[in-house]
PDB file of C-alpha atoms in Angstrom:
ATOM      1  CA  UNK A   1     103.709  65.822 102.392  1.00 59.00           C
ATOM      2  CA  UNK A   2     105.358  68.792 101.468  1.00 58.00           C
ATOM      3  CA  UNK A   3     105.426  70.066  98.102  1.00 88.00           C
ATOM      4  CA  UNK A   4     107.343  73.142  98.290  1.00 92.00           C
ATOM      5  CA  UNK A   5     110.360  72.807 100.168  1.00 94.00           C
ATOM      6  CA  UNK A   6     113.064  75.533 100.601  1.00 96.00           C
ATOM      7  CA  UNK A   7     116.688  75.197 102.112  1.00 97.00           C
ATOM      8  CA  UNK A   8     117.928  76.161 104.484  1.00 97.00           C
ATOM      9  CA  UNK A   9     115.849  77.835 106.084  1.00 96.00           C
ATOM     10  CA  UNK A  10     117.941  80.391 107.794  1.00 96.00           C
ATOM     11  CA  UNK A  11     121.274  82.134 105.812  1.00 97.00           C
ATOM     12  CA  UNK A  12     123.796  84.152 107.462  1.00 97.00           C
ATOM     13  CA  UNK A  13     126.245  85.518 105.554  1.00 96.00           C
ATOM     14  CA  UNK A  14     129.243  87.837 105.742  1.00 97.00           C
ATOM     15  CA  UNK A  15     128.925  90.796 103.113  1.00 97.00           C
ATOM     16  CA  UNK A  16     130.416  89.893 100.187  1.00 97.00           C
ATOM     17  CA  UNK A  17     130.152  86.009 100.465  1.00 97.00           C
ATOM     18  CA  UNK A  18     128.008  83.809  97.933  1.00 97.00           C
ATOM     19  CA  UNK A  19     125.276  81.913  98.770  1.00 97.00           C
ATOM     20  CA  UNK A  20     123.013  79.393  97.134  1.00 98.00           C
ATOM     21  CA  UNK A  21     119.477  78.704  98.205  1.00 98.00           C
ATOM     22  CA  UNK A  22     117.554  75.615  97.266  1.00 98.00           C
ATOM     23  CA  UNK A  23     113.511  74.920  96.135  1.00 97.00           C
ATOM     24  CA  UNK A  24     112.531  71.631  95.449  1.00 96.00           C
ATOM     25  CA  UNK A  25     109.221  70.890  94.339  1.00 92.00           C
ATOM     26  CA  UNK A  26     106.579  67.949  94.029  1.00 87.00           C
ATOM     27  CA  UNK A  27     104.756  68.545  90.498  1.00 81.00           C
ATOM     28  CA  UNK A  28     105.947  68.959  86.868  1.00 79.00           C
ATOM     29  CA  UNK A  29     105.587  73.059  86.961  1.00 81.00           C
ATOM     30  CA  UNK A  30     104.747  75.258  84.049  1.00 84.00           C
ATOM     31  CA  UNK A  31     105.660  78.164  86.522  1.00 89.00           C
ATOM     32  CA  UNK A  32     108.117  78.943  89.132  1.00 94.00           C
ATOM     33  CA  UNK A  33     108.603  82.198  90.321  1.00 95.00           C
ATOM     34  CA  UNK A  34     111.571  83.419  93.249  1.00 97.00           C
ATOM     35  CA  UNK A  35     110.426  86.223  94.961  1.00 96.00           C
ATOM     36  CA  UNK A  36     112.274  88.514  97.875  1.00 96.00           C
ATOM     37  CA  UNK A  37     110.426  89.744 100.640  1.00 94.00           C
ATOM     38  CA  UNK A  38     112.061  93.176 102.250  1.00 90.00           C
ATOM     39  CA  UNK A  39     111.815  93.587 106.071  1.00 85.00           C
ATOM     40  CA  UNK A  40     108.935  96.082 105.349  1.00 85.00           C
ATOM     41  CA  UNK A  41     106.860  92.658 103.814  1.00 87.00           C
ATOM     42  CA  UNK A  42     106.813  93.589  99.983  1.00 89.00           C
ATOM     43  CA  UNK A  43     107.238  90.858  97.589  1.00 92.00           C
ATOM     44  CA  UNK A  44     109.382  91.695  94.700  1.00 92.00           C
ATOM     45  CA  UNK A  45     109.855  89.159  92.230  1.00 92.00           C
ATOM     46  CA  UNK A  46     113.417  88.300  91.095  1.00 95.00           C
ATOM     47  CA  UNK A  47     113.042  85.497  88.262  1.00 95.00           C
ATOM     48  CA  UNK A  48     109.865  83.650  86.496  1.00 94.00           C
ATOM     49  CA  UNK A  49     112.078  80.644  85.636  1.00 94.00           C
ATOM     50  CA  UNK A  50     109.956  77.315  84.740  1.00 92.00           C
ATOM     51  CA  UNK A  51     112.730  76.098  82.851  1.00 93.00           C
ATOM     52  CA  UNK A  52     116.633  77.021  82.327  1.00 96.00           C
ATOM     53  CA  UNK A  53     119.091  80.291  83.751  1.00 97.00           C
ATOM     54  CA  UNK A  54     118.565  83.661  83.868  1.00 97.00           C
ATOM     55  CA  UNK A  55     120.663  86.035  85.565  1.00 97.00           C
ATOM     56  CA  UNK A  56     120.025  89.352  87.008  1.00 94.00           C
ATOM     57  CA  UNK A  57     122.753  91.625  88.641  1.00 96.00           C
ATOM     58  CA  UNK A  58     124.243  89.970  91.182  1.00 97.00           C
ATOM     59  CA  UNK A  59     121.383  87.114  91.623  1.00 97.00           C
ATOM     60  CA  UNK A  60     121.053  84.371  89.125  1.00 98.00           C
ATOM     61  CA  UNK A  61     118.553  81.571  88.980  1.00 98.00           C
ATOM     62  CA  UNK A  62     118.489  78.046  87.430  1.00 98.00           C
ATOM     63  CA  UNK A  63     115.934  75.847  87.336  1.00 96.00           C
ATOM     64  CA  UNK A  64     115.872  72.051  86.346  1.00 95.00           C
ATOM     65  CA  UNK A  65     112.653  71.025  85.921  1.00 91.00           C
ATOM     66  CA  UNK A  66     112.468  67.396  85.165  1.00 91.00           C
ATOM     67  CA  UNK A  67     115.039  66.866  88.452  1.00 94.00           C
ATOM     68  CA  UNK A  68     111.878  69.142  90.643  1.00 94.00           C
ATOM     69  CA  UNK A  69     114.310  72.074  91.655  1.00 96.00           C
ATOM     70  CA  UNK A  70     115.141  75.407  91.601  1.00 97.00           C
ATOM     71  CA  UNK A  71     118.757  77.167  93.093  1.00 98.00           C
ATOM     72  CA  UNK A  72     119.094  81.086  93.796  1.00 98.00           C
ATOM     73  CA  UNK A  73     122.148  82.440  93.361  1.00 98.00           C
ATOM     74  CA  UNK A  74     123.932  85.600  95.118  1.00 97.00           C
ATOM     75  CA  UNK A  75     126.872  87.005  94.731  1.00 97.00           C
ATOM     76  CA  UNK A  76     128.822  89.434  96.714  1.00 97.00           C
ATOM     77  CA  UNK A  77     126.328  89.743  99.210  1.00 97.00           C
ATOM     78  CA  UNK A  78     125.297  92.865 100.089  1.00 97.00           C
ATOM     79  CA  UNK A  79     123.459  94.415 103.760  1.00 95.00           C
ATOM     80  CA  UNK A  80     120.571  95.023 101.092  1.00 94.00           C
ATOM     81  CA  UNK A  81     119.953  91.438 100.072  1.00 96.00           C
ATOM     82  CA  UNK A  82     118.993  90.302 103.748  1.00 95.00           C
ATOM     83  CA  UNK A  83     115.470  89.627 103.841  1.00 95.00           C
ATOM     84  CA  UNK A  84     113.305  86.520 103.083  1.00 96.00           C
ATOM     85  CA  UNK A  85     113.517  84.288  99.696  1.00 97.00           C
ATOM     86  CA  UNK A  86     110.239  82.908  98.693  1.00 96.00           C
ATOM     87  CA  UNK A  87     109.688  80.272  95.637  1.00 96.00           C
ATOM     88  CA  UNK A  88     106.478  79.376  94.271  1.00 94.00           C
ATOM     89  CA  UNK A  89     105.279  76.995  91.996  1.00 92.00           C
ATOM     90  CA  UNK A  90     101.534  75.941  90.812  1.00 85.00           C
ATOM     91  CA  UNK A  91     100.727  72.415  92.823  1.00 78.00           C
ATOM     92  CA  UNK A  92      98.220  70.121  90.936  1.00 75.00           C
ATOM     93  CA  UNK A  93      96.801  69.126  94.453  1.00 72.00           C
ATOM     94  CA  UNK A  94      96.252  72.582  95.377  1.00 71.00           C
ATOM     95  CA  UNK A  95      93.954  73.045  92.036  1.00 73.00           C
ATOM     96  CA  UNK A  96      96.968  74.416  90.366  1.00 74.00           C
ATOM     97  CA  UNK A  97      97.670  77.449  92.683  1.00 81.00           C
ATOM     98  CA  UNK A  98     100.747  79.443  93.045  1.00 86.00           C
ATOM     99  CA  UNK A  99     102.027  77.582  96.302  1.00 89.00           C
ATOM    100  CA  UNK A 100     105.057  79.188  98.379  1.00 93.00           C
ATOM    101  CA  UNK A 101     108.086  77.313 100.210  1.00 94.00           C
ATOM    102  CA  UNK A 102     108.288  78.241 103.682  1.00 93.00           C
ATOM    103  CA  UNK A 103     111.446  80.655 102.569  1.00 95.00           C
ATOM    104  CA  UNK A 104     115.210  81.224 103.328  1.00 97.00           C
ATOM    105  CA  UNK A 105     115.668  84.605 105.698  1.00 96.00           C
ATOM    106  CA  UNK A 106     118.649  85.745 104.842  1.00 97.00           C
ATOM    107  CA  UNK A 107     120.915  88.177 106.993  1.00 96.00           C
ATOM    108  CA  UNK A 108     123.822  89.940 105.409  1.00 96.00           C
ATOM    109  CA  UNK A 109     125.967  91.182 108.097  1.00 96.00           C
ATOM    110  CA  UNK A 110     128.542  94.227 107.591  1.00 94.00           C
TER     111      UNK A 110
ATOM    112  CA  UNK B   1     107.254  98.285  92.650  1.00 48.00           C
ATOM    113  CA  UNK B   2     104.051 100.831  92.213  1.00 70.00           C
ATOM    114  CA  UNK B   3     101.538  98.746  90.214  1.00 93.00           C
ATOM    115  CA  UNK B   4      99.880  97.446  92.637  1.00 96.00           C
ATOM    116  CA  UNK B   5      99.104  99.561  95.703  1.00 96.00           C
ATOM    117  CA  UNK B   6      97.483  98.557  98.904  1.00 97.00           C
ATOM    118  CA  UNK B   7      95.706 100.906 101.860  1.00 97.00           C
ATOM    119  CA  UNK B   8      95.863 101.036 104.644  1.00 97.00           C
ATOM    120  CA  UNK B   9      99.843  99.436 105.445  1.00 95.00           C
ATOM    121  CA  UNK B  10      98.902  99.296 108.813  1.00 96.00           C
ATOM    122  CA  UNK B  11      95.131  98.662 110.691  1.00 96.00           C
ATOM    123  CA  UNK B  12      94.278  97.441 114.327  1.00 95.00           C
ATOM    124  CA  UNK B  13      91.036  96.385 115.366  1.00 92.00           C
ATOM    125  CA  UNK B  14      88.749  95.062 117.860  1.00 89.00           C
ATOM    126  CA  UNK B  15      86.761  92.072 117.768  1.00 87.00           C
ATOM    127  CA  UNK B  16      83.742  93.877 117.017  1.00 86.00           C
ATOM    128  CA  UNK B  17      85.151  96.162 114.299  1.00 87.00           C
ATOM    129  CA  UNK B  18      84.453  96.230 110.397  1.00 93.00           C
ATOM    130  CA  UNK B  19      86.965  97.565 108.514  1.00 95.00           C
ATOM    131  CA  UNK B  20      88.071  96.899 104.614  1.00 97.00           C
ATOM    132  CA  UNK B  21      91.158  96.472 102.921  1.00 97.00           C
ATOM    133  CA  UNK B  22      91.946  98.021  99.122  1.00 98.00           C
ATOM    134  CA  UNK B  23      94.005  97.237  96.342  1.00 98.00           C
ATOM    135  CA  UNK B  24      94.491  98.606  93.416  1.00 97.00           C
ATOM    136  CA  UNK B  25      96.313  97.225  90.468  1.00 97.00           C
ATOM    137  CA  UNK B  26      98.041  99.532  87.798  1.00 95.00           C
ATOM    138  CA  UNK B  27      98.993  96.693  85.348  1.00 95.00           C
ATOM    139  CA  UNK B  28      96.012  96.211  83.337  1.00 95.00           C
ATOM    140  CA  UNK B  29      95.674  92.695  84.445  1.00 95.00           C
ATOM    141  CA  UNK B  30      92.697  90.570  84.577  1.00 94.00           C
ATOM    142  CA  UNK B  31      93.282  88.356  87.747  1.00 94.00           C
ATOM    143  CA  UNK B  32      93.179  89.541  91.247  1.00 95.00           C
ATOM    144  CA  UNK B  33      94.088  87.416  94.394  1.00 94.00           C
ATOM    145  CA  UNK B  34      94.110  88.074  98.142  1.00 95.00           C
ATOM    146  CA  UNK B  35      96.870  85.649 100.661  1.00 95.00           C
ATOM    147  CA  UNK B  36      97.575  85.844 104.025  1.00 95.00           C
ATOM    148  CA  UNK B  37     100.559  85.436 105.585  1.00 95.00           C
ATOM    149  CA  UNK B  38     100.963  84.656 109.183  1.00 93.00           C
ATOM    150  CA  UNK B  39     104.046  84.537 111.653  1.00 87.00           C
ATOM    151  CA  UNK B  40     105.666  81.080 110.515  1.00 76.00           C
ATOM    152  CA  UNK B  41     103.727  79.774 107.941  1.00 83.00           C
ATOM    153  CA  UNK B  42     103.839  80.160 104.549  1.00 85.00           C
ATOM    154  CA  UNK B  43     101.815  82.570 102.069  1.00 90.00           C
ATOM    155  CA  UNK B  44      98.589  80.737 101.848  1.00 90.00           C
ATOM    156  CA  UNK B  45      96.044  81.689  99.163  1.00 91.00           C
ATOM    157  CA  UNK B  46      92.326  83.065 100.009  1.00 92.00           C
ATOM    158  CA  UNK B  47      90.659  84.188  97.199  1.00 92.00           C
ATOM    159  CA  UNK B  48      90.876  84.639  93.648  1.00 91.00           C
ATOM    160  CA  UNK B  49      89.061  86.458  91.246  1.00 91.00           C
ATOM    161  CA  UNK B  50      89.992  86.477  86.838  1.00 87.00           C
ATOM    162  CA  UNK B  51      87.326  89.427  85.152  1.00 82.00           C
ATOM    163  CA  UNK B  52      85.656  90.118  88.173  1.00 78.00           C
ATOM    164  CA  UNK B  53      84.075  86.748  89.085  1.00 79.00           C
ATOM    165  CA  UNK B  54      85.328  85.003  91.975  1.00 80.00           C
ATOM    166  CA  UNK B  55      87.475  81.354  90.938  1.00 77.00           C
ATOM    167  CA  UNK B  56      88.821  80.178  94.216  1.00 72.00           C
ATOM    168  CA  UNK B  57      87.875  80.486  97.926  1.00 71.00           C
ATOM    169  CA  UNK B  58      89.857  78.479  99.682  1.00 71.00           C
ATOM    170  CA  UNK B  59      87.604  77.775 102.264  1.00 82.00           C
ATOM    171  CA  UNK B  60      88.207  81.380 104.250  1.00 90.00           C
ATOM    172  CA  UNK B  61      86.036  81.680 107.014  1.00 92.00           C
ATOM    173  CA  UNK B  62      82.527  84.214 106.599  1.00 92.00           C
ATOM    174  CA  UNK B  63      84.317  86.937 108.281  1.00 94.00           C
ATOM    175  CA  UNK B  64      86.236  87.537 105.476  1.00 95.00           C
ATOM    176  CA  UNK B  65      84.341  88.764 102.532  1.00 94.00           C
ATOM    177  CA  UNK B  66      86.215  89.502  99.584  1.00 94.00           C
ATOM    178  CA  UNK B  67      84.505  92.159  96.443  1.00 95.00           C
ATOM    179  CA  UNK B  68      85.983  93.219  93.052  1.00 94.00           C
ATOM    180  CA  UNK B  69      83.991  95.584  91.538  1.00 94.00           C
ATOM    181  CA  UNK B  70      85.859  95.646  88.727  1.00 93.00           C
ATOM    182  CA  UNK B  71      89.184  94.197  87.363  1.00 91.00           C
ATOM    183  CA  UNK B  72      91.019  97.047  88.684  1.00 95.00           C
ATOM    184  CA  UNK B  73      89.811  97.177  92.519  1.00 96.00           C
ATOM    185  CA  UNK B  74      89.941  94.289  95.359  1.00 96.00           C
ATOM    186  CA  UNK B  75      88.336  94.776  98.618  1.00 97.00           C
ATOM    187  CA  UNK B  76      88.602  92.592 101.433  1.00 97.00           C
ATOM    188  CA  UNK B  77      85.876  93.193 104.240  1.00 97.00           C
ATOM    189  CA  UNK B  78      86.516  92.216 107.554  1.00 95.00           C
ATOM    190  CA  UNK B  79      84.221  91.426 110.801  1.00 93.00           C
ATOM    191  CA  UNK B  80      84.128  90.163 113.853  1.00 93.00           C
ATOM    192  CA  UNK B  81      87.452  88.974 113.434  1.00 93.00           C
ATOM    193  CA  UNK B  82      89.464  86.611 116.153  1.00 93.00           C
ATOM    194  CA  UNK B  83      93.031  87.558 117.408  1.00 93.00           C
ATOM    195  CA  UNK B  84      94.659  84.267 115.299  1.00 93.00           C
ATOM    196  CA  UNK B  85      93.368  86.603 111.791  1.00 95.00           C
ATOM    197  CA  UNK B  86      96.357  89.172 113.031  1.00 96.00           C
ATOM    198  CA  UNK B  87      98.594  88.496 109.665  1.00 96.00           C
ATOM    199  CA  UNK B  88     100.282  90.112 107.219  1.00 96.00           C
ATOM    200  CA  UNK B  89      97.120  90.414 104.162  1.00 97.00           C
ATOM    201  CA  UNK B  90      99.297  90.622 100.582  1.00 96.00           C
ATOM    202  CA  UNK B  91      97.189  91.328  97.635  1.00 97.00           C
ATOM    203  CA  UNK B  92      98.388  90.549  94.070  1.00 95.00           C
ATOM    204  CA  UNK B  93      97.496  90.517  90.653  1.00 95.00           C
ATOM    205  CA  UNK B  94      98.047  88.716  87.468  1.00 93.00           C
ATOM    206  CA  UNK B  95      97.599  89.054  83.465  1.00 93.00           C
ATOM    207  CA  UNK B  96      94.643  85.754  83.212  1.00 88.00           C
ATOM    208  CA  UNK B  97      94.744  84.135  86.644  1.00 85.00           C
ATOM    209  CA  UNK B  98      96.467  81.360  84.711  1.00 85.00           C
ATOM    210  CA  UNK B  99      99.059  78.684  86.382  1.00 83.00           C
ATOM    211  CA  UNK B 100     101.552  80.216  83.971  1.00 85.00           C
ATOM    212  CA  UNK B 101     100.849  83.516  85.053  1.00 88.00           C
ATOM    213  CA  UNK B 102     103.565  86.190  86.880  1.00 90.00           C
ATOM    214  CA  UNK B 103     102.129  87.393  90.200  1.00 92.00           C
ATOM    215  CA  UNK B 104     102.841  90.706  91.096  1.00 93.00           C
ATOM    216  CA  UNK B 105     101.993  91.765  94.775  1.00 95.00           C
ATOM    217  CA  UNK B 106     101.091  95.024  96.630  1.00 95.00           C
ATOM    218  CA  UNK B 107     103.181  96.357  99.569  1.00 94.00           C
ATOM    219  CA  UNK B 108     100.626  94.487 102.288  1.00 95.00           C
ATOM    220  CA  UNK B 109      98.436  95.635 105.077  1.00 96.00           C
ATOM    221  CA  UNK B 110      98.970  94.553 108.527  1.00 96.00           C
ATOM    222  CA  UNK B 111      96.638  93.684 110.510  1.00 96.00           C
ATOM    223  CA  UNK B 112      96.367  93.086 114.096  1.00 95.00           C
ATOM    224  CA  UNK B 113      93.133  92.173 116.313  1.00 94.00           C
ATOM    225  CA  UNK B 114      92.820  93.193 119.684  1.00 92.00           C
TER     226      UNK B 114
END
């Protein structure tokens, strides 16, 4: 089954709206990382969160890890922000491998 | 994000080609690891290599030959690739290669096979 799951799968959002995207995972995780990926493909990561809330700017991040999921938050939106959301967590079927979520592309219109 | 740089960002091939892919990791990590990420699918994992010795190949066909010649420096050879290997190829790198481990990836080549 699916061990990674991310929702929804497509965001479209009016600048300046909020948004919350959703990662629910399969495994007890020592690791989960959120990671944006910019229309040009590179990965920048946002938040290594295996545990708690940390904020960053406009994006914040909580993850509860004995309920197996993880939210992304943004705030005022911004055209910037549109891209695609990646989480990824190590998966004790997969040998304990970073595995990603199929991802949330988000579009921030103007 | 500059530490870890990837050449070329863009490559097309035939068939019958053999090319390589570099990365190069600034960080002063020890871990090195190689994913692929196709049109609708999620990143999936090739290789992985912690102080220079290979520790995962997840079962990657022979046409892809990964080398890290030191912990530094990731190459990915390619040959006699098939039209379904056209992907996005994302290298990263990490402090131990540990599950706890931050992964911190390059800017990606893209590939595409005529």
């Amino acid at each position: 089954g699916i061990q990674v799951e991310q929702s929804p799968p497509d965001l479209i959002l009016q600048e300046g709206a909020n948004s919350t995207l959703r990662c629910n995972f399969s495994d007890s995780v020592n690791n989960l990382q959120w990671f944006h990926q910019n229309p040009w493909g590179q990965l920048i990561n946002l938040f290594y969160i295996p545990s708690g809330t940390k904020q960053n700017g406009r994006l914040s991040a909580t993850t509860v890890a004995t309920e197996r999921y993880s939210l992304l938050y943004i705030s005022s939106s911004q055209t910037t922000d549109s891209g695609v959301y990646f989480c990824a967590v190590p998966i004790k079927a997969a040998g304990n491998k970073l595995t990603f979520g199929g991802g949330t592309r988000v579009l921030v219109k103007p | 994000e500059t530490g870890v740089t990837q050449t070329p960002r863009h490559l097309v091939m035939g068939m019958t080609n053999k090319k390589s892919l570099k990365c190069e990791q600034h960080l002063g990590h020890n871990a090195m690891y190689w994913y692929k990420q196709s049109a609708k699918k999620p990143l999936e994992l090739m290789f992985v290599y912690s102080l220079e010795e290979r520790v995962e190949n997840n079962s990657v066909p022979s046409r892809f030959s990964p080398e890290c010649p030191n912990s530094s420096h990731l190459f990915l050879h390619l040959h006699t690739l098939q039209p379904e290997d056209s992907a996005l190829y994302l290298c990263a790198s990490s402090q131990q290669g540990a599950s706890t481990d931050t992964q911190y990836f390059g800017p990606g080549t893209r590939l595409t096979v005529l």
